[in-house]
PDB file of C-alpha atoms in Angstrom:
ATOM      1  CA  MET A   1      47.318 165.542 145.170  1.00  0.00           C
ATOM      2  CA  SER A   2      46.411 169.192 144.831  1.00  0.00           C
ATOM      3  CA  TYR A   3      45.046 171.253 147.690  1.00  0.00           C
ATOM      4  CA  ALA A   4      42.478 174.006 147.652  1.00  0.00           C
ATOM      5  CA  PRO A   5      44.082 177.401 148.319  1.00  0.00           C
ATOM      6  CA  ASP A   6      44.701 178.221 151.991  1.00  0.00           C
ATOM      7  CA  SER A   7      42.765 181.458 151.712  1.00  0.00           C
ATOM      8  CA  LEU A   8      39.501 179.492 151.354  1.00  0.00           C
ATOM      9  CA  PHE A   9      39.752 178.046 154.814  1.00  0.00           C
ATOM     10  CA  ASP A  10      41.146 181.264 156.283  1.00  0.00           C
ATOM     11  CA  SER A  11      38.107 183.136 154.983  1.00  0.00           C
ATOM     12  CA  LEU A  12      35.684 180.439 156.182  1.00  0.00           C
ATOM     13  CA  HIS A  13      37.284 180.506 159.624  1.00  0.00           C
ATOM     14  CA  HIS A  14      36.978 184.267 159.799  1.00  0.00           C
ATOM     15  CA  GLN A  15      33.331 184.121 158.735  1.00  0.00           C
ATOM     16  CA  MET A  16      32.569 181.448 161.326  1.00  0.00           C
ATOM     17  CA  ILE A  17      33.796 183.817 164.020  1.00  0.00           C
ATOM     18  CA  LEU A  18      31.703 186.671 162.678  1.00  0.00           C
ATOM     19  CA  TYR A  19      28.649 184.403 162.375  1.00  0.00           C
ATOM     20  CA  PHE A  20      28.823 183.219 165.980  1.00  0.00           C
ATOM     21  CA  GLU A  21      29.435 186.750 167.152  1.00  0.00           C
ATOM     22  CA  GLY A  22      26.342 187.972 165.374  1.00  0.00           C
ATOM     23  CA  ARG A  23      24.227 185.054 166.495  1.00  0.00           C
ATOM     24  CA  HIS A  24      25.356 184.334 170.022  1.00  0.00           C
ATOM     25  CA  GLY A  25      27.302 187.349 171.180  1.00  0.00           C
ATOM     26  CA  GLN A  26      30.993 187.746 171.816  1.00  0.00           C
ATOM     27  CA  GLU A  27      31.177 185.687 175.034  1.00  0.00           C
ATOM     28  CA  GLN A  28      29.908 182.535 173.330  1.00  0.00           C
ATOM     29  CA  VAL A  29      32.122 182.680 170.252  1.00  0.00           C
ATOM     30  CA  SER A  30      35.066 180.795 171.756  1.00  0.00           C
ATOM     31  CA  GLN A  31      32.825 178.048 173.087  1.00  0.00           C
ATOM     32  CA  CYS A  32      31.049 177.583 169.756  1.00  0.00           C
ATOM     33  CA  MET A  33      34.312 177.539 167.805  1.00  0.00           C
ATOM     34  CA  GLU A  34      35.788 175.029 170.201  1.00  0.00           C
ATOM     35  CA  LYS A  35      32.802 172.699 169.885  1.00  0.00           C
ATOM     36  CA  LEU A  36      33.074 172.833 166.093  1.00  0.00           C
ATOM     37  CA  GLY A  37      36.788 172.167 166.279  1.00  0.00           C
ATOM     38  CA  TYR A  38      36.209 169.208 168.604  1.00  0.00           C
ATOM     39  CA  ARG A  39      34.150 167.312 166.062  1.00  0.00           C
ATOM     40  CA  VAL A  40      36.570 168.184 163.264  1.00  0.00           C
ATOM     41  CA  GLY A  41      39.553 166.972 165.258  1.00  0.00           C
ATOM     42  CA  PHE A  42      37.715 163.798 166.224  1.00  0.00           C
ATOM     43  CA  CYS A  43      36.918 162.900 162.618  1.00  0.00           C
ATOM     44  CA  LEU A  44      40.343 163.896 161.297  1.00  0.00           C
ATOM     45  CA  ILE A  45      42.045 161.523 163.694  1.00  0.00           C
ATOM     46  CA  GLU A  46      39.634 158.696 162.936  1.00  0.00           C
ATOM     47  CA  LYS A  47      40.417 159.052 159.239  1.00  0.00           C
ATOM     48  CA  ALA A  48      44.127 159.653 159.496  1.00  0.00           C
ATOM     49  CA  THR A  49      45.046 156.887 161.897  1.00  0.00           C
ATOM     50  CA  LYS A  50      43.638 154.123 159.732  1.00  0.00           C
ATOM     51  CA  GLU A  51      46.914 153.616 157.919  1.00  0.00           C
ATOM     52  CA  GLU A  52      49.168 154.412 160.841  1.00  0.00           C
ATOM     53  CA  ALA A  53      50.886 151.859 163.028  1.00  0.00           C
ATOM     54  CA  ARG A  54      49.627 151.594 166.592  1.00  0.00           C
ATOM     55  CA  VAL A  55      50.521 154.631 168.716  1.00  0.00           C
ATOM     56  CA  LYS A  56      51.025 153.641 172.326  1.00  0.00           C
ATOM     57  CA  GLU A  57      52.547 156.215 174.671  1.00  0.00           C
ATOM     58  CA  ASP A  58      51.046 159.588 175.642  1.00  0.00           C
ATOM     59  CA  VAL A  59      54.172 161.324 174.390  1.00  0.00           C
ATOM     60  CA  ASP A  60      53.907 159.590 171.022  1.00  0.00           C
ATOM     61  CA  ILE A  61      50.307 160.674 170.743  1.00  0.00           C
ATOM     62  CA  VAL A  62      51.187 164.313 171.438  1.00  0.00           C
ATOM     63  CA  LYS A  63      54.075 164.106 168.989  1.00  0.00           C
ATOM     64  CA  TYR A  64      51.649 162.768 166.395  1.00  0.00           C
ATOM     65  CA  ILE A  65      49.453 165.804 167.037  1.00  0.00           C
ATOM     66  CA  CYS A  66      52.407 168.172 166.575  1.00  0.00           C
ATOM     67  CA  LYS A  67      53.609 166.586 163.386  1.00  0.00           C
ATOM     68  CA  ASP A  68      50.795 164.913 161.465  1.00  0.00           C
ATOM     69  CA  LEU A  69      47.719 166.736 162.715  1.00  0.00           C
ATOM     70  CA  TRP A  70      49.415 170.117 162.433  1.00  0.00           C
ATOM     71  CA  THR A  71      50.512 169.226 158.896  1.00  0.00           C
ATOM     72  CA  MET A  72      46.963 168.236 157.982  1.00  0.00           C
ATOM     73  CA  VAL A  73      45.420 171.449 159.282  1.00  0.00           C
ATOM     74  CA  PHE A  74      48.185 174.016 158.802  1.00  0.00           C
ATOM     75  CA  ARG A  75      50.429 172.409 156.151  1.00  0.00           C
ATOM     76  CA  LYS A  76      53.436 172.674 158.415  1.00  0.00           C
ATOM     77  CA  GLN A  77      54.598 171.002 161.595  1.00  0.00           C
ATOM     78  CA  ALA A  78      54.423 172.692 164.973  1.00  0.00           C
ATOM     79  CA  ASP A  79      57.664 174.484 165.770  1.00  0.00           C
ATOM     80  CA  ASN A  80      58.280 173.453 169.346  1.00  0.00           C
ATOM     81  CA  LEU A  81      56.999 170.966 171.910  1.00  0.00           C
ATOM     82  CA  LYS A  82      57.748 171.204 175.619  1.00  0.00           C
ATOM     83  CA  THR A  83      56.627 168.992 178.464  1.00  0.00           C
ATOM     84  CA  ASN A  84      56.979 168.906 182.192  1.00  0.00           C
ATOM     85  CA  HIS A  85      56.651 165.104 182.169  1.00  0.00           C
ATOM     86  CA  THR A  86      53.642 165.208 184.454  1.00  0.00           C
ATOM     87  CA  GLY A  87      50.947 165.399 181.807  1.00  0.00           C
ATOM     88  CA  THR A  88      51.314 168.998 180.642  1.00  0.00           C
ATOM     89  CA  PHE A  89      52.501 169.772 177.129  1.00  0.00           C
ATOM     90  CA  VAL A  90      53.027 173.073 175.363  1.00  0.00           C
ATOM     91  CA  ILE A  91      52.900 173.167 171.574  1.00  0.00           C
ATOM     92  CA  GLN A  92      54.345 176.303 170.026  1.00  0.00           C
ATOM     93  CA  ASP A  93      53.639 177.563 166.539  1.00  0.00           C
ATOM     94  CA  ASN A  94      55.695 180.578 165.471  1.00  0.00           C
ATOM     95  CA  ARG A  95      53.581 181.461 162.471  1.00  0.00           C
ATOM     96  CA  PHE A  96      50.047 180.580 163.440  1.00  0.00           C
ATOM     97  CA  ARG A  97      48.083 180.468 160.239  1.00  0.00           C
ATOM     98  CA  PHE A  98      45.005 182.345 161.333  1.00  0.00           C
ATOM     99  CA  LEU A  99      46.951 185.184 162.933  1.00  0.00           C
ATOM    100  CA  THR A 100      49.497 185.907 160.208  1.00  0.00           C
ATOM    101  CA  ARG A 101      47.084 188.302 158.536  1.00  0.00           C
ATOM    102  CA  VAL A 102      45.882 189.948 161.711  1.00  0.00           C
ATOM    103  CA  SER A 103      47.617 193.163 162.705  1.00  0.00           C
ATOM    104  CA  GLN A 104      50.068 192.718 165.550  1.00  0.00           C
ATOM    105  CA  SER A 105      49.239 195.858 167.491  1.00  0.00           C
ATOM    106  CA  GLU A 106      47.890 195.701 171.071  1.00  0.00           C
ATOM    107  CA  GLN A 107      44.488 196.887 169.921  1.00  0.00           C
ATOM    108  CA  TYR A 108      43.620 193.524 168.356  1.00  0.00           C
ATOM    109  CA  LYS A 109      45.108 191.266 170.976  1.00  0.00           C
ATOM    110  CA  GLN A 110      41.746 190.325 172.512  1.00  0.00           C
ATOM    111  CA  ARG A 111      40.261 189.555 169.143  1.00  0.00           C
ATOM    112  CA  GLY A 112      43.233 187.382 168.390  1.00  0.00           C
ATOM    113  CA  GLU A 113      42.143 185.019 171.143  1.00  0.00           C
ATOM    114  CA  LEU A 114      38.977 184.188 169.220  1.00  0.00           C
ATOM    115  CA  TYR A 115      41.131 182.934 166.373  1.00  0.00           C
ATOM    116  CA  VAL A 116      42.763 180.174 168.370  1.00  0.00           C
ATOM    117  CA  ALA A 117      39.550 178.706 169.797  1.00  0.00           C
ATOM    118  CA  PHE A 118      38.883 176.498 166.778  1.00  0.00           C
ATOM    119  CA  THR A 119      42.400 175.065 166.887  1.00  0.00           C
ATOM    120  CA  CYS A 120      42.065 174.332 170.602  1.00  0.00           C
ATOM    121  CA  GLY A 121      38.897 172.419 169.792  1.00  0.00           C
ATOM    122  CA  VAL A 122      40.634 170.443 167.040  1.00  0.00           C
ATOM    123  CA  VAL A 123      43.416 169.405 169.417  1.00  0.00           C
ATOM    124  CA  LYS A 124      40.922 168.545 172.152  1.00  0.00           C
ATOM    125  CA  GLY A 125      38.828 166.395 169.785  1.00  0.00           C
ATOM    126  CA  ALA A 126      41.909 164.672 168.418  1.00  0.00           C
ATOM    127  CA  LEU A 127      43.161 163.771 171.880  1.00  0.00           C
ATOM    128  CA  ALA A 128      39.716 162.666 172.996  1.00  0.00           C
ATOM    129  CA  ASN A 129      39.594 160.220 170.111  1.00  0.00           C
ATOM    130  CA  PHE A 130      42.953 158.817 171.147  1.00  0.00           C
ATOM    131  CA  GLY A 131      41.475 158.209 174.593  1.00  0.00           C
ATOM    132  CA  LEU A 132      43.169 161.123 176.375  1.00  0.00           C
ATOM    133  CA  PRO A 133      40.634 163.610 177.749  1.00  0.00           C
ATOM    134  CA  CYS A 134      42.368 166.894 178.410  1.00  0.00           C
ATOM    135  CA  THR A 135      41.948 170.631 178.785  1.00  0.00           C
ATOM    136  CA  VAL A 136      43.410 172.822 176.077  1.00  0.00           C
ATOM    137  CA  THR A 137      44.158 176.520 176.387  1.00  0.00           C
ATOM    138  CA  ALA A 138      46.100 178.885 174.165  1.00  0.00           C
ATOM    139  CA  GLU A 139      48.231 181.949 174.863  1.00  0.00           C
ATOM    140  CA  ILE A 140      49.304 184.583 172.445  1.00  0.00           C
ATOM    141  CA  ASP A 141      52.242 186.492 173.891  1.00  0.00           C
ATOM    142  CA  MET A 142      53.542 187.825 170.637  1.00  0.00           C
ATOM    143  CA  SER A 143      51.356 187.354 167.639  1.00  0.00           C
ATOM    144  CA  PRO A 144      51.701 185.346 165.392  1.00  0.00           C
ATOM    145  CA  THR A 145      53.401 183.020 167.878  1.00  0.00           C
ATOM    146  CA  VAL A 146      50.841 180.881 169.691  1.00  0.00           C
ATOM    147  CA  LYS A 147      51.413 178.465 172.555  1.00  0.00           C
ATOM    148  CA  VAL A 148      48.807 175.739 173.015  1.00  0.00           C
ATOM    149  CA  THR A 149      48.869 174.116 176.460  1.00  0.00           C
ATOM    150  CA  LEU A 150      47.451 170.615 176.921  1.00  0.00           C
ATOM    151  CA  THR A 151      46.803 169.260 180.383  1.00  0.00           C
ATOM    152  CA  LEU A 152      46.060 165.542 180.302  1.00  0.00           C
ATOM    153  CA  GLN A 153      43.486 164.430 182.806  1.00  0.00           C
ATOM    154  CA  HIS A 154      44.768 160.911 183.093  1.00  0.00           C
ATOM    155  CA  SER A 155      47.155 158.669 181.204  1.00  0.00           C
ATOM    156  CA  VAL A 156      45.948 156.235 178.531  1.00  0.00           C
ATOM    157  CA  ASN A 157      48.210 153.467 179.909  1.00  0.00           C
TER     158      ASN A 157
ATOM    159  CA  MET B   1      32.040 133.503 155.221  1.00  0.00           C
ATOM    160  CA  ALA B   2      31.863 135.340 158.499  1.00  0.00           C
ATOM    161  CA  VAL B   3      29.116 134.374 160.927  1.00  0.00           C
ATOM    162  CA  CYS B   4      29.540 137.378 163.146  1.00  0.00           C
ATOM    163  CA  ILE B   5      31.027 140.874 162.894  1.00  0.00           C
ATOM    164  CA  ALA B   6      31.070 143.053 166.021  1.00  0.00           C
ATOM    165  CA  VAL B   7      32.199 146.637 166.635  1.00  0.00           C
ATOM    166  CA  LEU B   8      32.970 147.682 170.221  1.00  0.00           C
ATOM    167  CA  THR B   9      33.961 151.013 171.738  1.00  0.00           C
ATOM    168  CA  LYS B  10      37.024 151.648 173.875  1.00  0.00           C
ATOM    169  CA  ASP B  11      34.911 150.893 176.971  1.00  0.00           C
ATOM    170  CA  ASN B  12      33.865 147.572 175.413  1.00  0.00           C
ATOM    171  CA  CYS B  13      30.286 148.676 174.785  1.00  0.00           C
ATOM    172  CA  PRO B  14      28.836 147.029 171.695  1.00  0.00           C
ATOM    173  CA  LEU B  15      28.106 149.541 168.953  1.00  0.00           C
ATOM    174  CA  TYR B  16      26.980 146.943 166.492  1.00  0.00           C
ATOM    175  CA  VAL B  17      26.853 143.139 166.431  1.00  0.00           C
ATOM    176  CA  ALA B  18      25.761 141.416 163.231  1.00  0.00           C
ATOM    177  CA  THR B  19      25.189 137.677 163.290  1.00  0.00           C
ATOM    178  CA  ASP B  20      24.335 135.289 160.526  1.00  0.00           C
ATOM    179  CA  PRO B  21      20.727 134.092 160.898  1.00  0.00           C
ATOM    180  CA  THR B  22      21.828 130.452 160.706  1.00  0.00           C
ATOM    181  CA  GLU B  23      23.805 130.768 163.925  1.00  0.00           C
ATOM    182  CA  ASP B  24      22.667 131.215 167.504  1.00  0.00           C
ATOM    183  CA  ALA B  25      22.924 134.970 168.152  1.00  0.00           C
ATOM    184  CA  LEU B  26      23.363 134.547 171.892  1.00  0.00           C
ATOM    185  CA  LYS B  27      26.328 132.239 171.392  1.00  0.00           C
ATOM    186  CA  MET B  28      27.938 134.756 169.045  1.00  0.00           C
ATOM    187  CA  HIS B  29      27.449 137.557 171.562  1.00  0.00           C
ATOM    188  CA  PHE B  30      29.024 135.352 174.212  1.00  0.00           C
ATOM    189  CA  LEU B  31      32.048 134.556 172.026  1.00  0.00           C
ATOM    190  CA  VAL B  32      32.547 138.249 171.273  1.00  0.00           C
ATOM    191  CA  HIS B  33      32.319 139.033 174.968  1.00  0.00           C
ATOM    192  CA  THR B  34      34.941 136.459 175.906  1.00  0.00           C
ATOM    193  CA  SER B  35      37.252 137.673 173.175  1.00  0.00           C
ATOM    194  CA  ILE B  36      37.415 141.115 174.807  1.00  0.00           C
ATOM    195  CA  ASP B  37      39.681 139.758 177.547  1.00  0.00           C
ATOM    196  CA  VAL B  38      41.979 138.207 174.989  1.00  0.00           C
ATOM    197  CA  ILE B  39      42.188 141.478 173.059  1.00  0.00           C
ATOM    198  CA  GLU B  40      43.076 143.439 176.194  1.00  0.00           C
ATOM    199  CA  GLU B  41      45.741 140.898 177.041  1.00  0.00           C
ATOM    200  CA  LYS B  42      47.237 141.064 173.559  1.00  0.00           C
ATOM    201  CA  LEU B  43      47.296 144.850 173.666  1.00  0.00           C
ATOM    202  CA  SER B  44      49.087 145.011 176.959  1.00  0.00           C
ATOM    203  CA  SER B  45      51.569 142.175 176.477  1.00  0.00           C
ATOM    204  CA  ALA B  46      55.061 143.466 175.923  1.00  0.00           C
ATOM    205  CA  THR B  47      56.241 140.468 173.936  1.00  0.00           C
ATOM    206  CA  ALA B  48      53.552 140.351 171.268  1.00  0.00           C
ATOM    207  CA  ALA B  49      53.953 137.639 168.672  1.00  0.00           C
ATOM    208  CA  ASN B  50      52.788 139.992 165.937  1.00  0.00           C
ATOM    209  CA  ASP B  51      54.448 143.279 165.198  1.00  0.00           C
ATOM    210  CA  PRO B  52      53.182 145.292 168.207  1.00  0.00           C
ATOM    211  CA  ARG B  53      52.526 148.282 165.968  1.00  0.00           C
ATOM    212  CA  ASP B  54      50.157 146.366 163.681  1.00  0.00           C
ATOM    213  CA  LEU B  55      46.453 147.099 164.105  1.00  0.00           C
ATOM    214  CA  TYR B  56      45.437 143.550 163.141  1.00  0.00           C
ATOM    215  CA  LEU B  57      45.698 141.148 166.078  1.00  0.00           C
ATOM    216  CA  GLY B  58      45.258 137.861 164.246  1.00  0.00           C
ATOM    217  CA  GLN B  59      43.503 134.834 165.647  1.00  0.00           C
ATOM    218  CA  LEU B  60      42.532 135.460 169.224  1.00  0.00           C
ATOM    219  CA  TYR B  61      42.016 132.014 170.714  1.00  0.00           C
ATOM    220  CA  PRO B  62      41.306 128.472 169.531  1.00  0.00           C
ATOM    221  CA  ASN B  63      37.789 127.078 169.516  1.00  0.00           C
ATOM    222  CA  GLU B  64      36.492 123.794 168.024  1.00  0.00           C
ATOM    223  CA  ASP B  65      33.891 125.261 165.695  1.00  0.00           C
ATOM    224  CA  TYR B  66      34.943 128.841 165.076  1.00  0.00           C
ATOM    225  CA  ARG B  67      37.940 131.051 164.416  1.00  0.00           C
ATOM    226  CA  ILE B  68      37.881 134.424 166.073  1.00  0.00           C
ATOM    227  CA  TYR B  69      39.943 137.360 164.805  1.00  0.00           C
ATOM    228  CA  GLY B  70      40.502 140.731 166.410  1.00  0.00           C
ATOM    229  CA  TYR B  71      41.508 144.217 165.260  1.00  0.00           C
ATOM    230  CA  VAL B  72      41.924 147.366 167.329  1.00  0.00           C
ATOM    231  CA  THR B  73      42.139 150.822 165.765  1.00  0.00           C
ATOM    232  CA  ASN B  74      44.312 153.642 167.049  1.00  0.00           C
ATOM    233  CA  THR B  75      41.145 155.192 168.435  1.00  0.00           C
ATOM    234  CA  LYS B  76      40.546 152.113 170.597  1.00  0.00           C
ATOM    235  CA  ILE B  77      37.597 150.800 168.598  1.00  0.00           C
ATOM    236  CA  LYS B  78      37.626 147.008 168.611  1.00  0.00           C
ATOM    237  CA  ILE B  79      36.399 144.917 165.713  1.00  0.00           C
ATOM    238  CA  VAL B  80      35.822 141.178 166.134  1.00  0.00           C
ATOM    239  CA  VAL B  81      35.107 138.782 163.265  1.00  0.00           C
ATOM    240  CA  ILE B  82      34.024 135.191 163.821  1.00  0.00           C
ATOM    241  CA  GLU B  83      34.101 132.639 161.017  1.00  0.00           C
ATOM    242  CA  THR B  84      33.264 128.955 160.864  1.00  0.00           C
ATOM    243  CA  ILE B  85      36.061 126.464 160.291  1.00  0.00           C
ATOM    244  CA  SER B  86      34.039 124.780 157.572  1.00  0.00           C
ATOM    245  CA  ASN B  87      33.670 127.964 155.546  1.00  0.00           C
ATOM    246  CA  PRO B  88      36.722 130.176 156.147  1.00  0.00           C
ATOM    247  CA  LEU B  89      37.164 133.759 154.987  1.00  0.00           C
ATOM    248  CA  LYS B  90      39.588 134.380 152.183  1.00  0.00           C
ATOM    249  CA  ASP B  91      41.277 137.359 153.783  1.00  0.00           C
ATOM    250  CA  ALA B  92      40.447 138.494 157.302  1.00  0.00           C
ATOM    251  CA  ARG B  93      42.646 141.609 157.066  1.00  0.00           C
ATOM    252  CA  GLN B  94      40.657 142.802 154.072  1.00  0.00           C
ATOM    253  CA  VAL B  95      37.383 142.373 155.988  1.00  0.00           C
ATOM    254  CA  PHE B  96      38.742 144.382 158.933  1.00  0.00           C
ATOM    255  CA  SER B  97      40.042 147.073 156.633  1.00  0.00           C
ATOM    256  CA  GLN B  98      36.622 147.467 155.012  1.00  0.00           C
ATOM    257  CA  VAL B  99      34.733 147.474 158.308  1.00  0.00           C
ATOM    258  CA  HIS B 100      37.187 150.130 159.519  1.00  0.00           C
ATOM    259  CA  SER B 101      36.603 152.248 156.397  1.00  0.00           C
ATOM    260  CA  ALA B 102      32.839 151.932 156.865  1.00  0.00           C
ATOM    261  CA  TYR B 103      33.233 153.005 160.491  1.00  0.00           C
ATOM    262  CA  ILE B 104      35.312 156.041 159.484  1.00  0.00           C
ATOM    263  CA  SER B 105      32.631 157.098 156.997  1.00  0.00           C
ATOM    264  CA  LEU B 106      30.096 156.707 159.774  1.00  0.00           C
ATOM    265  CA  VAL B 107      32.009 158.888 162.242  1.00  0.00           C
ATOM    266  CA  CYS B 108      32.415 161.620 159.637  1.00  0.00           C
ATOM    267  CA  ASN B 109      28.634 161.656 159.201  1.00  0.00           C
ATOM    268  CA  PRO B 110      27.447 164.729 161.135  1.00  0.00           C
ATOM    269  CA  PHE B 111      24.208 162.993 162.070  1.00  0.00           C
ATOM    270  CA  TYR B 112      26.006 160.278 163.986  1.00  0.00           C
ATOM    271  CA  SER B 113      27.284 160.931 167.519  1.00  0.00           C
ATOM    272  CA  PRO B 114      30.249 158.771 168.459  1.00  0.00           C
ATOM    273  CA  GLY B 115      29.223 156.225 171.071  1.00  0.00           C
ATOM    274  CA  GLU B 116      25.695 155.721 169.803  1.00  0.00           C
ATOM    275  CA  THR B 117      24.474 152.340 168.594  1.00  0.00           C
ATOM    276  CA  ILE B 118      24.950 152.123 164.865  1.00  0.00           C
ATOM    277  CA  THR B 119      21.772 152.290 162.794  1.00  0.00           C
ATOM    278  CA  SER B 120      23.172 153.836 159.634  1.00  0.00           C
ATOM    279  CA  GLN B 121      21.973 152.045 156.477  1.00  0.00           C
ATOM    280  CA  PRO B 122      25.215 152.250 154.446  1.00  0.00           C
ATOM    281  CA  PHE B 123      27.183 150.796 157.350  1.00  0.00           C
ATOM    282  CA  LEU B 124      24.694 147.961 157.870  1.00  0.00           C
ATOM    283  CA  GLN B 125      24.698 147.170 154.173  1.00  0.00           C
ATOM    284  CA  THR B 126      28.496 147.080 154.029  1.00  0.00           C
ATOM    285  CA  VAL B 127      28.719 144.729 156.981  1.00  0.00           C
ATOM    286  CA  THR B 128      25.978 142.439 155.648  1.00  0.00           C
ATOM    287  CA  ALA B 129      27.706 142.218 152.274  1.00  0.00           C
ATOM    288  CA  LEU B 130      31.051 141.457 153.954  1.00  0.00           C
ATOM    289  CA  MET B 131      29.470 138.700 156.002  1.00  0.00           C
ATOM    290  CA  ARG B 132      28.256 137.052 152.827  1.00  0.00           C
ATOM    291  CA  GLY B 133      31.792 137.164 151.503  1.00  0.00           C
ATOM    292  CA  LYS B 134      31.206 139.724 148.784  1.00  0.00           C
ATOM    293  CA  ALA B 135      34.076 142.104 148.250  1.00  0.00           C
ATOM    294  CA  ILE B 136      33.226 145.808 148.360  1.00  0.00           C
ATOM    295  CA  ALA B 137      34.305 147.989 145.456  1.00  0.00           C
TER     296      ALA B 137
END
């Protein structure tokens, strides 16, 4: 199966950010991107889990996100997953796709945060479809490394 | 031939219940409602007879006139199919698989919000055709 080139989605993603900025102003961009991502994540999971065996534990669900969902969206698996075993998980991606082409100087650090909002939405939507409502935030300490933190609100079991 | 196909959300709210006009709709609704308990029990039992990772749950409980089958997706959507003993379905798994595919197409439709009652024409047509026993291409 052949894929469309990555640059198509990278460009679309960039344009989405510019569109929301022009239309709603900079403060609303993250919210709008996250809402879009939510629906995308929701549908992706619905489609992808049809052929999968039943996923039961919270940890298995998060691992599924790191491996299969990340592969679907970014064509690679997430690089690292940490947990504190009380419902908080941190997914680390060392070469976050949307930031690899953004300059790494301090000047663009704030803008960089707009580029992770969509992904946070995708993860949030995916987890919501699995039955795990959660809050998702992202930190960029050193671009292009991104850490996505999930805080589960309650367990599915 | 199926006499009833029902789709329920993770909170057991009915999204769509289709019943054959020859059968009593209220009775079908009741059977679907009672099968919810059985589904929950099967999902939580540690020693499942089937492969616990399989989405198809098989026959849920015995009944003199009907056979009731269950299926739960990874996204906690429950599908229940009821057939008469006199006119059994050829392949229940196939029916579930097609209802699941129709549901996925429905969720991907941007005009449908998850959790709403299903009124989409393609979905209704698919389910009606499945109830009559016609295979979908």
